[in-house]
């Protein structure tokens, strides 16, 4: 009996769950892994699942898939679009969507495990399947490690994983060395002094302070970072006030910062902090802004030798033209904590999820950036086929490359 992967993907897509709330998804993944004969442990790092497939002597490969969805109202127009709603970690009611494709990650993983079980006479070693929660919080890998994942299960010799991305379906993007940026999430509270909207002179207006801060932050990358360096400062959330005629007491900003390495990270954090504090001072604030780190993600660095091996295997499996160097991504991932904590190589690659004809037309019209929705967009839509098949094959090929 083979698992209906299309039905699995559609079911996961229709029923997305927020970070650390992936109870249903974890249960479904665990059920499939159990049916396939793996030793399954649930509740690792809150909602994480680990499945172990022992198949004789040989290397231990950890294959990781993340499973959480995002607080996004889906606008993809797909017949199986999500209408799910839920409550986020801050207690807000939000729409939920698999806008980052983690539904595809879980689907491809289940398919790959099925294939590896079917072909178990052809390899030996141990496969450890890691279904990780809360990647979007940058906290799930850490939670599983803090829950003893490296001690409770066979330690890895290599960690592999993949992410679906806006490349044409059928393409694999992989590179040795830096693959994804390091990232910090910051929560900033700007303290002003509230009062009546008709008497601004008696207040310290945090709305104006926030507006000036957001604009000035735009100059950090454009004026202070070497143009050769890849860096991003995004203010993704800004909140203040309740009513037109009340000047509120404070405003909050949520920032996302990206950089390729730790050296630039230190510099950028100092610059961002300087701008935030200086704008508060310029506004006459009597209290310094509060700056809290929401999460810190390391750069995703692919091990050179292991990545060469995986890339050669991908070329043999998919053809020379279908394996490309996608360049350094400004997105970030927490997958590398597993490899870093274990002190072993990481190989993390991207695979395309966009209909090739649609992608080619967008390239021809020069409209890739505007027409091909990226991860985290409410319009993000993964082509089911051949994305599932390519994802299954890529994981299987890479796992087999490192298993005995
Ligand atoms: Zn994401
Ligand atoms: Zn993602």
PDB file of C-alpha atoms and ligand atoms in Angstrom, residues 66 70 99-102 135-136 163 332 375-376, ligand 1:
ATOM      1  CA  UNK A  66       9.515  21.746   9.720  1.00  0.00           C
ATOM      2  CA  UNK A  70       1.915  31.336   9.564  1.00  0.00           C
ATOM      3  CA  UNK A  99       2.422  30.347   3.420  1.00  0.00           C
ATOM      4  CA  UNK A 100       5.957  28.973   3.730  1.00  0.00           C
ATOM      5  CA  UNK A 101       5.326  25.523   2.256  1.00  0.00           C
ATOM      6  CA  UNK A 102       6.027  23.514   5.394  1.00  0.00           C
ATOM      7  CA  UNK A 135      10.550  27.136  12.683  1.00  0.00           C
ATOM      8  CA  UNK A 136       8.755  30.434  12.090  1.00  0.00           C
ATOM      9  CA  UNK A 163      12.883  24.069   1.707  1.00  0.00           C
ATOM     10  CA  UNK A 332      16.905  32.474   7.747  1.00  0.00           C
ATOM     11  CA  UNK A 375       7.097  32.352   0.815  1.00  0.00           C
ATOM     12  CA  UNK A 376       5.079  34.243   3.473  1.00  0.00           C
TER      13      UNK A 376
HETATM   14 ZN1  LIG B   1       8.918  30.845   6.640  1.00  0.00          ZN
END
